[in-house]
Backbone as a chain_set.jsonl record, in Angstrom:
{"seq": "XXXXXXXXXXXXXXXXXXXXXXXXXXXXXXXXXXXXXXXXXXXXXXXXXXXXXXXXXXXXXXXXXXXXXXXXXXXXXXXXXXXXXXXXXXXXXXXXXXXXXXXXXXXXXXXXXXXXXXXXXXXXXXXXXXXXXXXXXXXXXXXXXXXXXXXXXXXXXXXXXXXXXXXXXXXX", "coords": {"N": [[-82.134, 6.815, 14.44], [-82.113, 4.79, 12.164], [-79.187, 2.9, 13.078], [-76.554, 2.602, 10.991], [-74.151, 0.257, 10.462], [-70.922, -0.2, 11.63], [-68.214, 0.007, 9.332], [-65.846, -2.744, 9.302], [-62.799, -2.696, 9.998], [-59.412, -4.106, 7.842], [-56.624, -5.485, 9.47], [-53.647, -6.154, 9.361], [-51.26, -9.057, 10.637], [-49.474, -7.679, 12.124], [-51.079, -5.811, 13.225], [-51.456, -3.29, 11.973], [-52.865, -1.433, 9.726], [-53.737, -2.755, 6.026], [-52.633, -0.445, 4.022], [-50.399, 0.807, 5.324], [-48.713, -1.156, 5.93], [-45.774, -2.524, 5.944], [-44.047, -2.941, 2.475], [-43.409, -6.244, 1.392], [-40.187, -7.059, 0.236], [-38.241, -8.752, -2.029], [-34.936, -9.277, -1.001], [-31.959, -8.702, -2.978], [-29.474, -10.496, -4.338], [-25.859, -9.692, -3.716], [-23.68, -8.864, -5.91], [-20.869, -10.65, -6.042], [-17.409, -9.054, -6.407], [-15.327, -9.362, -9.326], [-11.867, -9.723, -8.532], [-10.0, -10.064, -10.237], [-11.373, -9.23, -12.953], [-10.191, -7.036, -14.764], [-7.948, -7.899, -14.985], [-5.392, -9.204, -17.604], [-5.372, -11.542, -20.023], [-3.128, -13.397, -20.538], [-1.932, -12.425, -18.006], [-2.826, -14.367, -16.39], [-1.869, -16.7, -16.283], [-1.139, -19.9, -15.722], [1.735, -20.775, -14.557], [4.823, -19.049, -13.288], [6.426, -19.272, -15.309], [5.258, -19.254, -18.053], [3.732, -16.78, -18.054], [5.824, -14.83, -17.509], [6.477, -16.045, -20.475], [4.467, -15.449, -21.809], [4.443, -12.51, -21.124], [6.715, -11.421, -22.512], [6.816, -12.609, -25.265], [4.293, -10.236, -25.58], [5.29, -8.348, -25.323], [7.476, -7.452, -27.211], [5.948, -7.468, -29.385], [4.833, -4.722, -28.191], [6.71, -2.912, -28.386], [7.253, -2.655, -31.135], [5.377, -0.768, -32.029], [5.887, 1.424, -29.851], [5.799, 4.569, -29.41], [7.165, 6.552, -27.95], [9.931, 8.252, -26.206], [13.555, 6.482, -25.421], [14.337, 7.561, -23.148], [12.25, 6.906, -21.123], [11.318, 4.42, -21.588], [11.414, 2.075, -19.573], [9.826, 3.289, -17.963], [7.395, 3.128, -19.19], [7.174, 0.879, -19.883], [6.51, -0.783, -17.89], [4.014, 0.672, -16.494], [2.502, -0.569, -18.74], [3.026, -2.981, -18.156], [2.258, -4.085, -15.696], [4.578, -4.354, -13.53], [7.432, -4.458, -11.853], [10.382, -2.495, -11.825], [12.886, -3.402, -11.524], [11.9, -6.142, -13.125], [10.79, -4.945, -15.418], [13.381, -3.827, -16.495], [14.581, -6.691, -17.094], [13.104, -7.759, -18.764], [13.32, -6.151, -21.082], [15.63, -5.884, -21.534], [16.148, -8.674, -22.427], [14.253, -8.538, -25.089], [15.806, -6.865, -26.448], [15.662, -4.488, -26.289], [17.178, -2.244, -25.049], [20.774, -1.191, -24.527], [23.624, -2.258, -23.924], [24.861, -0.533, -22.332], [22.769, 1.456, -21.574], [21.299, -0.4, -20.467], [22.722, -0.649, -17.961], [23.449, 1.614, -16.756], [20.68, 2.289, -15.925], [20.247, 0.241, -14.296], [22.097, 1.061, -12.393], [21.184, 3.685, -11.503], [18.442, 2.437, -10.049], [19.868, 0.822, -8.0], [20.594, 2.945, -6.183], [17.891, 4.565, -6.14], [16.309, 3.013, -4.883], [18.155, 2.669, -2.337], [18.267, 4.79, -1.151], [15.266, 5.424, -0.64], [15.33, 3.178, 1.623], [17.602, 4.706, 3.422], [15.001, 7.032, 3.582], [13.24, 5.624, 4.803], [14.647, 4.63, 7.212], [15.388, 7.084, 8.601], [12.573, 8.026, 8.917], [11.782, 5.864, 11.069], [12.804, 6.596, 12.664], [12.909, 8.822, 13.281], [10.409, 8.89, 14.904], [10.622, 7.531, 16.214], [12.254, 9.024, 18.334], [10.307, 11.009, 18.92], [8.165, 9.509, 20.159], [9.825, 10.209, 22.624], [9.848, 12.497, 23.792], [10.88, 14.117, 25.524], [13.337, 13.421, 26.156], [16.854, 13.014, 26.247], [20.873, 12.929, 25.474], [21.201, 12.274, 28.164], [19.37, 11.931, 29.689], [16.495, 9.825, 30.357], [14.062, 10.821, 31.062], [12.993, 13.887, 31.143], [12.198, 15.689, 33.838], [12.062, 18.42, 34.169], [13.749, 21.654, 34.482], [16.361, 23.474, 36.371], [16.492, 26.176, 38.193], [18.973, 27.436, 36.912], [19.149, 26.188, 34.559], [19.546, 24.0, 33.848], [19.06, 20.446, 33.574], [16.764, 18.155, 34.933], [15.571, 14.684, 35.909], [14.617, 11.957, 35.298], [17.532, 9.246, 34.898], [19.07, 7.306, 32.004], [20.402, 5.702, 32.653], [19.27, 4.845, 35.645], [16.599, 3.962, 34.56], [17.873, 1.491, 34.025], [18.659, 0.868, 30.969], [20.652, 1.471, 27.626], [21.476, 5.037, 26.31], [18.829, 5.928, 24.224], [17.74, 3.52, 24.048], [14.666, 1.237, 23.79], [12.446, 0.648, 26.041], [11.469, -2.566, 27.318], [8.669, -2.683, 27.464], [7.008, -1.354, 26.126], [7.991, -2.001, 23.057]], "CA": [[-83.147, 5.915, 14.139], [-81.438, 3.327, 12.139], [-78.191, 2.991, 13.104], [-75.661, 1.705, 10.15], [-73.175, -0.796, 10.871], [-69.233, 0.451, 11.327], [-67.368, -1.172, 8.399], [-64.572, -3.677, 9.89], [-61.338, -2.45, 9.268], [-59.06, -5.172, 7.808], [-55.395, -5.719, 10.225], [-52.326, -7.541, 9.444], [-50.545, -9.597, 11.702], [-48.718, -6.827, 13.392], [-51.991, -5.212, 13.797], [-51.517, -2.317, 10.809], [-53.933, -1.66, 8.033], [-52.731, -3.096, 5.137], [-51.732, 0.126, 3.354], [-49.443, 1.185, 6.221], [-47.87, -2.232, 6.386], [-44.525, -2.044, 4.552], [-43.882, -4.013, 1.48], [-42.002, -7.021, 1.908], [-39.758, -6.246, -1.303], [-37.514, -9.802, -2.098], [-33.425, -8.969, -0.97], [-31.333, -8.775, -4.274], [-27.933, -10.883, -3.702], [-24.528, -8.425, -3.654], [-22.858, -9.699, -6.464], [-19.314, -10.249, -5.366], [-17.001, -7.889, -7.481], [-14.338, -10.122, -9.321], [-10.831, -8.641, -8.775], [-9.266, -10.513, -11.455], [-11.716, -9.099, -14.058], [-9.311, -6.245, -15.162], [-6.742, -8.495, -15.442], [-5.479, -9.82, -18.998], [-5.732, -12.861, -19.886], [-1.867, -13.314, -20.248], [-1.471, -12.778, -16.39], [-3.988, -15.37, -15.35], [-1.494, -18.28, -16.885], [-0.735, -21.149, -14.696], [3.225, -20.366, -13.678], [5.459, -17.838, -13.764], [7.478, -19.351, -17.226], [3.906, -19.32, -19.062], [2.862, -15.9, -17.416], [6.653, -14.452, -18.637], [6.948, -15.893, -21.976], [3.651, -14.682, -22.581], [5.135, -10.982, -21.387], [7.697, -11.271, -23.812], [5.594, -12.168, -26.985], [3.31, -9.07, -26.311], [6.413, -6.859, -25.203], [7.76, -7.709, -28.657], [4.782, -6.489, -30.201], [4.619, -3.684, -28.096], [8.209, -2.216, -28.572], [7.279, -2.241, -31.78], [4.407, 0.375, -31.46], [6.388, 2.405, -28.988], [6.106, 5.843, -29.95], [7.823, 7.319, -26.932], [11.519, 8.207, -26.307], [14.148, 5.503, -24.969], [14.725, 7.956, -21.967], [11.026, 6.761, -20.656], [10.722, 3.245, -21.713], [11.466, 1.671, -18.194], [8.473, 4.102, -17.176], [5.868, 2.888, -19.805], [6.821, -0.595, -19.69], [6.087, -0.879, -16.388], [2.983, 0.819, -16.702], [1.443, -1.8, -20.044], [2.775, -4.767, -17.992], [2.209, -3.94, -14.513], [5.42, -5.186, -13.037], [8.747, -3.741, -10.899], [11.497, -1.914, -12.571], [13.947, -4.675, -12.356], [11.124, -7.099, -14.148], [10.965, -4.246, -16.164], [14.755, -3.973, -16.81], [15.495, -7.646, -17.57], [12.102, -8.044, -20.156], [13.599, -5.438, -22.083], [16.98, -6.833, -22.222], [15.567, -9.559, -23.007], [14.227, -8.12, -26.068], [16.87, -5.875, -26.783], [15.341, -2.816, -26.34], [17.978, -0.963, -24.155], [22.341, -1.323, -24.978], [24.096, -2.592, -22.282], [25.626, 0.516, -21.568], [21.806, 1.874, -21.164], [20.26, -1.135, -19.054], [23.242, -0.835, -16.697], [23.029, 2.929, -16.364], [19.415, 2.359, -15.357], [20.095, -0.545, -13.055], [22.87, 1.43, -10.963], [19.88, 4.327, -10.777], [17.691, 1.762, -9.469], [20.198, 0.723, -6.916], [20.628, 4.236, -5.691], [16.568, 4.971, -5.907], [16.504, 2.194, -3.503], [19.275, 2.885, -1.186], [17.542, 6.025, -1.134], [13.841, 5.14, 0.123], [16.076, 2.549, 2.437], [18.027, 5.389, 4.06], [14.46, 7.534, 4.018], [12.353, 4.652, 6.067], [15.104, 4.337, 8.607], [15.232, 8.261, 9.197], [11.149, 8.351, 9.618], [11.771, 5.321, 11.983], [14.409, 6.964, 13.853], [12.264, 10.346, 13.837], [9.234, 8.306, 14.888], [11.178, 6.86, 17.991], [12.347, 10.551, 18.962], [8.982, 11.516, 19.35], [7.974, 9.255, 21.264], [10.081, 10.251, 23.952], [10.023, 14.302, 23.639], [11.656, 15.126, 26.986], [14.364, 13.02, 26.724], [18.419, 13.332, 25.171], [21.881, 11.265, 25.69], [21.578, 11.776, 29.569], [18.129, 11.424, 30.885], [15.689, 9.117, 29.986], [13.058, 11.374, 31.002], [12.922, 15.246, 31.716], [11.234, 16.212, 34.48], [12.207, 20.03, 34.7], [14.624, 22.331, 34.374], [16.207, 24.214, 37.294], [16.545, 27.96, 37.842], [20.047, 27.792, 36.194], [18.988, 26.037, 33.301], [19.937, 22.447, 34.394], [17.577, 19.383, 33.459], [16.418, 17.5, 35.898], [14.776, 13.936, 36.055], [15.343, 10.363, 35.347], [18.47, 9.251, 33.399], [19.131, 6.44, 31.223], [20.906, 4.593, 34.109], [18.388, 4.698, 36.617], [16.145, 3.02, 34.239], [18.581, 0.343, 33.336], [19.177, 1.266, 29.618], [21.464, 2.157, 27.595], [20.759, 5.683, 25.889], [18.064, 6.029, 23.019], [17.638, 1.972, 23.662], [13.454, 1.099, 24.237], [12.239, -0.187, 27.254], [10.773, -3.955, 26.484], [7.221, -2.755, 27.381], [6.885, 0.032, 24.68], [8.457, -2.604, 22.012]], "C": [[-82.607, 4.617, 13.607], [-80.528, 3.495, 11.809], [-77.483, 1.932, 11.66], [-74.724, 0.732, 10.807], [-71.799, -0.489, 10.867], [-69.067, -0.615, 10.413], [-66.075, -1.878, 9.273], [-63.615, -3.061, 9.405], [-60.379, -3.778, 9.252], [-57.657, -4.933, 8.43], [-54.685, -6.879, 9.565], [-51.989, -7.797, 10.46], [-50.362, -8.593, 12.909], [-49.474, -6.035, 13.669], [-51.874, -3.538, 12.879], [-52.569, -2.507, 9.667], [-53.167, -1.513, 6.937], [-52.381, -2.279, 4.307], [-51.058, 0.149, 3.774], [-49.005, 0.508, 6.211], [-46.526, -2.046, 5.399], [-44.558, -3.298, 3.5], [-42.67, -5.321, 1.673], [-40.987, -7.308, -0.036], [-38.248, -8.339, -0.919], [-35.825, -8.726, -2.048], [-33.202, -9.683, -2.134], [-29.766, -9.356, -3.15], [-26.724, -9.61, -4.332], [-24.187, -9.775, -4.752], [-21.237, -9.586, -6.169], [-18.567, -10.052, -6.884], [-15.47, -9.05, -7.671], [-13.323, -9.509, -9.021], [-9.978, -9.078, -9.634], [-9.758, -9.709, -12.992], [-11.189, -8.469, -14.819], [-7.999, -7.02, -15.555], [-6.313, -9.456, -16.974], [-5.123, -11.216, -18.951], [-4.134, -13.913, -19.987], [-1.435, -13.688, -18.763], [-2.186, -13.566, -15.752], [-3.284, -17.031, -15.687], [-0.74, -18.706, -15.671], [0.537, -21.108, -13.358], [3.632, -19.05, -14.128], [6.38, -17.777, -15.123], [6.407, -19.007, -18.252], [3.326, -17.647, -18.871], [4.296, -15.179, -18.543], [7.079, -14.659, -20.004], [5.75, -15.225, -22.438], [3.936, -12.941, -22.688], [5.357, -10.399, -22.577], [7.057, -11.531, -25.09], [4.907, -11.115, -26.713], [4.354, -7.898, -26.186], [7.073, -7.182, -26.596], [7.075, -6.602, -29.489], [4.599, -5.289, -30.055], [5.411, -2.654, -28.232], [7.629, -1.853, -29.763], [6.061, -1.077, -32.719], [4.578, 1.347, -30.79], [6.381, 3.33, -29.527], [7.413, 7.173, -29.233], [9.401, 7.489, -26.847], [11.841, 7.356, -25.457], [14.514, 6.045, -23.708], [13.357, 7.286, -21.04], [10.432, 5.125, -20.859], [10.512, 2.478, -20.69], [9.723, 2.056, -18.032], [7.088, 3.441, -18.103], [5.922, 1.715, -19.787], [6.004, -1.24, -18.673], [4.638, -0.957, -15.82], [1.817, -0.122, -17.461], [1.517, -2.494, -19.68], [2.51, -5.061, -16.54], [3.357, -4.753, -13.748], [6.44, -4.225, -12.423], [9.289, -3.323, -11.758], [12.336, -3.106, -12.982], [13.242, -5.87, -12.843], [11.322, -6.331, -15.566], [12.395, -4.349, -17.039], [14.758, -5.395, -17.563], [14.805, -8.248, -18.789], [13.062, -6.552, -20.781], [15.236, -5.725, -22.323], [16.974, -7.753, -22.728], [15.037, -9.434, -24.819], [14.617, -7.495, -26.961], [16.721, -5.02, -26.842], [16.095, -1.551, -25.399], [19.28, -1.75, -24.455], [22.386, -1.7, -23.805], [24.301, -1.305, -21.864], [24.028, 1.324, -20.955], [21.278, 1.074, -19.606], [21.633, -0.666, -17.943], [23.804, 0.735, -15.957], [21.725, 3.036, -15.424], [19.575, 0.945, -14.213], [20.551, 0.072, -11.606], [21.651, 2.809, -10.671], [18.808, 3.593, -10.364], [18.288, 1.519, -8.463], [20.203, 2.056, -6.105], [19.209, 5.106, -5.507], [16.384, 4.016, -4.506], [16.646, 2.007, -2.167], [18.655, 3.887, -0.709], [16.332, 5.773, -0.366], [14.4, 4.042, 1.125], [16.441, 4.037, 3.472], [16.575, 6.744, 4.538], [13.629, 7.043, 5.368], [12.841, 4.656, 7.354], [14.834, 6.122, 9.503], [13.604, 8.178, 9.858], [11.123, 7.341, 10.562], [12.055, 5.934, 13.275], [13.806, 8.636, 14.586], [10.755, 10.1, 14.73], [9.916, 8.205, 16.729], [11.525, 7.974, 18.965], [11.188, 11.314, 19.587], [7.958, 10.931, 19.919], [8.185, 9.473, 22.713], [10.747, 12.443, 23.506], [10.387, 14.769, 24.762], [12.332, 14.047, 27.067], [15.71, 13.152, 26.036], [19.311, 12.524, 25.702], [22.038, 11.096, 26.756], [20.345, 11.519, 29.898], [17.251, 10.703, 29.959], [14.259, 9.483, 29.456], [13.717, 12.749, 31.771], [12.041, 15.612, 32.372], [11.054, 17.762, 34.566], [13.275, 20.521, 34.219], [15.249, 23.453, 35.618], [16.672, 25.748, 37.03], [17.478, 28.56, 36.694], [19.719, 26.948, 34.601], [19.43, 24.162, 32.813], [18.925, 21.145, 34.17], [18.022, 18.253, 34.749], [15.708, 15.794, 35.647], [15.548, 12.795, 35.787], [16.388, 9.941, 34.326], [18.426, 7.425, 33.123], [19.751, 5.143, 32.041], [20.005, 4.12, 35.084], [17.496, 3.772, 35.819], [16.639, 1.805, 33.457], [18.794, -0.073, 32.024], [20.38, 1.649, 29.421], [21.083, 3.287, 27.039], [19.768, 5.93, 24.468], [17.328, 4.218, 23.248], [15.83, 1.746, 24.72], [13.181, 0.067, 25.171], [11.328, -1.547, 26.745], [8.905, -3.552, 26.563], [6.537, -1.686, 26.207], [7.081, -0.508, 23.75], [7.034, -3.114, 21.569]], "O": [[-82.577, 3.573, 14.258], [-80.294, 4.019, 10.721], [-77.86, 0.787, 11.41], [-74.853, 0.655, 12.029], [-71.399, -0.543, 9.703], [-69.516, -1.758, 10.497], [-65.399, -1.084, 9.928], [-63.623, -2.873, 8.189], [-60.36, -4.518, 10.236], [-57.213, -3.924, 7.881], [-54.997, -8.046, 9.327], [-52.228, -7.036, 11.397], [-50.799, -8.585, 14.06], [-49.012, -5.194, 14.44], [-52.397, -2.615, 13.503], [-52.916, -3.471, 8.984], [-52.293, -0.678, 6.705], [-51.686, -2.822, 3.449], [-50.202, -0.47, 3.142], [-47.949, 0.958, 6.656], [-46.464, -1.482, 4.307], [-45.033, -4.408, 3.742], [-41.481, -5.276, 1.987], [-41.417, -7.69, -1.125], [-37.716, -8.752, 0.112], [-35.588, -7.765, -2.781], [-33.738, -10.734, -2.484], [-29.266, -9.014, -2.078], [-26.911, -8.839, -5.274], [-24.313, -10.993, -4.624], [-20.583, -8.545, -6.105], [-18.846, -10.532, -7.982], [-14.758, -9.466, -6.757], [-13.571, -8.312, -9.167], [-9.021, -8.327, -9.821], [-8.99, -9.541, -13.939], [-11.372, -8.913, -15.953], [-7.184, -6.639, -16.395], [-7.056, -10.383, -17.298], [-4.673, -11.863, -18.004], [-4.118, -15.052, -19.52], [-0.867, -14.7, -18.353], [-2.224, -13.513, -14.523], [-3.812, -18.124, -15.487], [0.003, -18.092, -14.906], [0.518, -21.258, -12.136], [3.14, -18.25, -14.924], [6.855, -16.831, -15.751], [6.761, -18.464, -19.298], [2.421, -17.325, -19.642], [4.186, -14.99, -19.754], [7.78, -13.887, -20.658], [5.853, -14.451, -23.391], [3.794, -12.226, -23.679], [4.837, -9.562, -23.314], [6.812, -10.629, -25.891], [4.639, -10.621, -27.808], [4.307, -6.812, -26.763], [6.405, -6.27, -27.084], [7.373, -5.516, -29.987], [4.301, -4.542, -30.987], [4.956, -1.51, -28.215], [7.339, -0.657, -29.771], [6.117, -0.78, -33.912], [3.756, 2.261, -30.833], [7.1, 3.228, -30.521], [8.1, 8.087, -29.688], [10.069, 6.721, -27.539], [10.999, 7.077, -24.604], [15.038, 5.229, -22.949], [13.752, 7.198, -19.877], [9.369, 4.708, -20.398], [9.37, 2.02, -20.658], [8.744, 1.311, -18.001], [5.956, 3.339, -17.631], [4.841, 1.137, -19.678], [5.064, -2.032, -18.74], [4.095, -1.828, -15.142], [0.682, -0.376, -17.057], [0.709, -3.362, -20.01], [2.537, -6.233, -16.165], [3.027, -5.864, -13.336], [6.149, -3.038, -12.566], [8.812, -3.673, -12.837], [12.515, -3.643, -14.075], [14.015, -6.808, -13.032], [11.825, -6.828, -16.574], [12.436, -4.905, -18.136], [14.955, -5.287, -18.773], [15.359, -8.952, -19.634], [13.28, -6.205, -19.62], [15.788, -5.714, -23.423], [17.796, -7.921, -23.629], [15.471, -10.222, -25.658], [14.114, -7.404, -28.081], [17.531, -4.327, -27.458], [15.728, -0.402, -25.154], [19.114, -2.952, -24.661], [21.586, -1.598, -22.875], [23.75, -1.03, -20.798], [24.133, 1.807, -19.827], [21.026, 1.45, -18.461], [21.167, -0.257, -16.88], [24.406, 0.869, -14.891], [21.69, 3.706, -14.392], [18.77, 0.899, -13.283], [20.094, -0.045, -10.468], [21.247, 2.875, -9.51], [17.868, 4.382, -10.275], [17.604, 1.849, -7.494], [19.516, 1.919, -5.092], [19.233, 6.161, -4.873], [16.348, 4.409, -3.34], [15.954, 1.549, -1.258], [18.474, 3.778, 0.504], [16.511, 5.988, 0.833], [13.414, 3.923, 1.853], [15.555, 4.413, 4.24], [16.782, 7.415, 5.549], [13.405, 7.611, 6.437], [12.165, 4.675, 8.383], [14.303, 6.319, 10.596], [13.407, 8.251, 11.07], [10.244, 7.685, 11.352], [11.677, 5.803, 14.44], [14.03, 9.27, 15.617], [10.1, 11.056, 15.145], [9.672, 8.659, 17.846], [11.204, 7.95, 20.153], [11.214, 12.063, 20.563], [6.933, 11.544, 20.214], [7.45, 9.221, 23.668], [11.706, 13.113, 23.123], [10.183, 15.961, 24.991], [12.091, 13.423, 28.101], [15.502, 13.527, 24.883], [18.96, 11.525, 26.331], [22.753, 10.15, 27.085], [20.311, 10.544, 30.649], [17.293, 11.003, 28.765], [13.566, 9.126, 28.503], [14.587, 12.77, 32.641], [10.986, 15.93, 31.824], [10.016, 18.274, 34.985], [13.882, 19.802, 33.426], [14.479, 24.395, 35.804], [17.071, 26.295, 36.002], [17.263, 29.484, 35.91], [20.255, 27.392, 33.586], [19.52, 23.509, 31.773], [17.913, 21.132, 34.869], [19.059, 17.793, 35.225], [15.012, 15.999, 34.653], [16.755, 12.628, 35.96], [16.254, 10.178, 33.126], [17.911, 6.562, 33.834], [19.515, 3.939, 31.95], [20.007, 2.915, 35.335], [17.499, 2.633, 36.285], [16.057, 1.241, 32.531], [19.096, -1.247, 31.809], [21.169, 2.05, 30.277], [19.866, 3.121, 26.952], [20.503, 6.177, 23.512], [16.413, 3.861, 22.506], [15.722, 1.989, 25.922], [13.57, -1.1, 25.132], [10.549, -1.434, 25.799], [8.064, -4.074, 25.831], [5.409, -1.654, 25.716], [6.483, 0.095, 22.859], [6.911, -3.794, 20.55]]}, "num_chains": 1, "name": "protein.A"}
């Protein structure tokens, strides 16, 4: 009899009713993460004479706080000032905190830690390059086979115009 009137439904833009529409929520900026902020205020000076004398005044201070034994000082210095061994080494000679006969005990074990991770790098080079070429030794280049008697077979180090172990320019 008497019909009511549909209520209008109200649409956004994209044709959604405005609960369903998503919120438009304001983007927050990334704050970019300093990487200095950790750093003391010491190591942020100008050069490297202003950066090391400041070292040395707090390594002063801090020697004399050291609780630790003189077999380990290298190791904690290192640690409070963030720096190399032989920085390490020559601030504490510097301050006198190791005899000669100590610092130069601990220098020649520094050369020999050294020599050491030197002579390891070249081996994992050298074991690196071996395994690249896993079917080959000081005559063939490449192994194709082996025959009945026990004989390898395939391309040698000549044929591809090398000498042996030496990498072909396109593999470099």
């Amino acid at each position: 009899m008497f019909e009511e009137a549909m209520p209008v439904k109200e649409t956004t833009l994209e044709g959604m009713p405005p609960a369903a529409a998503p919120k438009q929520r304001p983007k927050k900026k990334k704050k970019k993460k300093d990487k200095y902020a950790n750093t003391p205020k010491w190591a942020k000076q100008g050069n490297k004479k202003a950066r090391h004398d400041a070292r040395i005044r707090l390594a002063r201070q801090w020697l004399s706080t050291y609780k630790g034994t003189g077999k380990h000082i290298v190791q904690a210095y290192r640690q409070q000032f963030k720096v190399d061994v032989t920085v390490a080494l020559n601030d504490l000679d510097e301050i006198g905190a190791l005899t000669p006969e100590q610092l130069t005990i601990k220098r020649q074990a520094e050369v020999i830690r050294q020599e050491h991770l030197r002579r390891e790098k070249e081996e994992k080079e050298l074991q690196d390059f071996y395994d690249r070429f896993p079917n080959s030794d000081d005559e063939f280049f490449f192994i194709a086979g082996y025959t009945s008697g026990g004989a390898p077979y395939g391309v040698t180090w000549e044929q591809m115009g090398l000498s042996p172990w030496e990498q072909p320019d396109d593999l470099n």
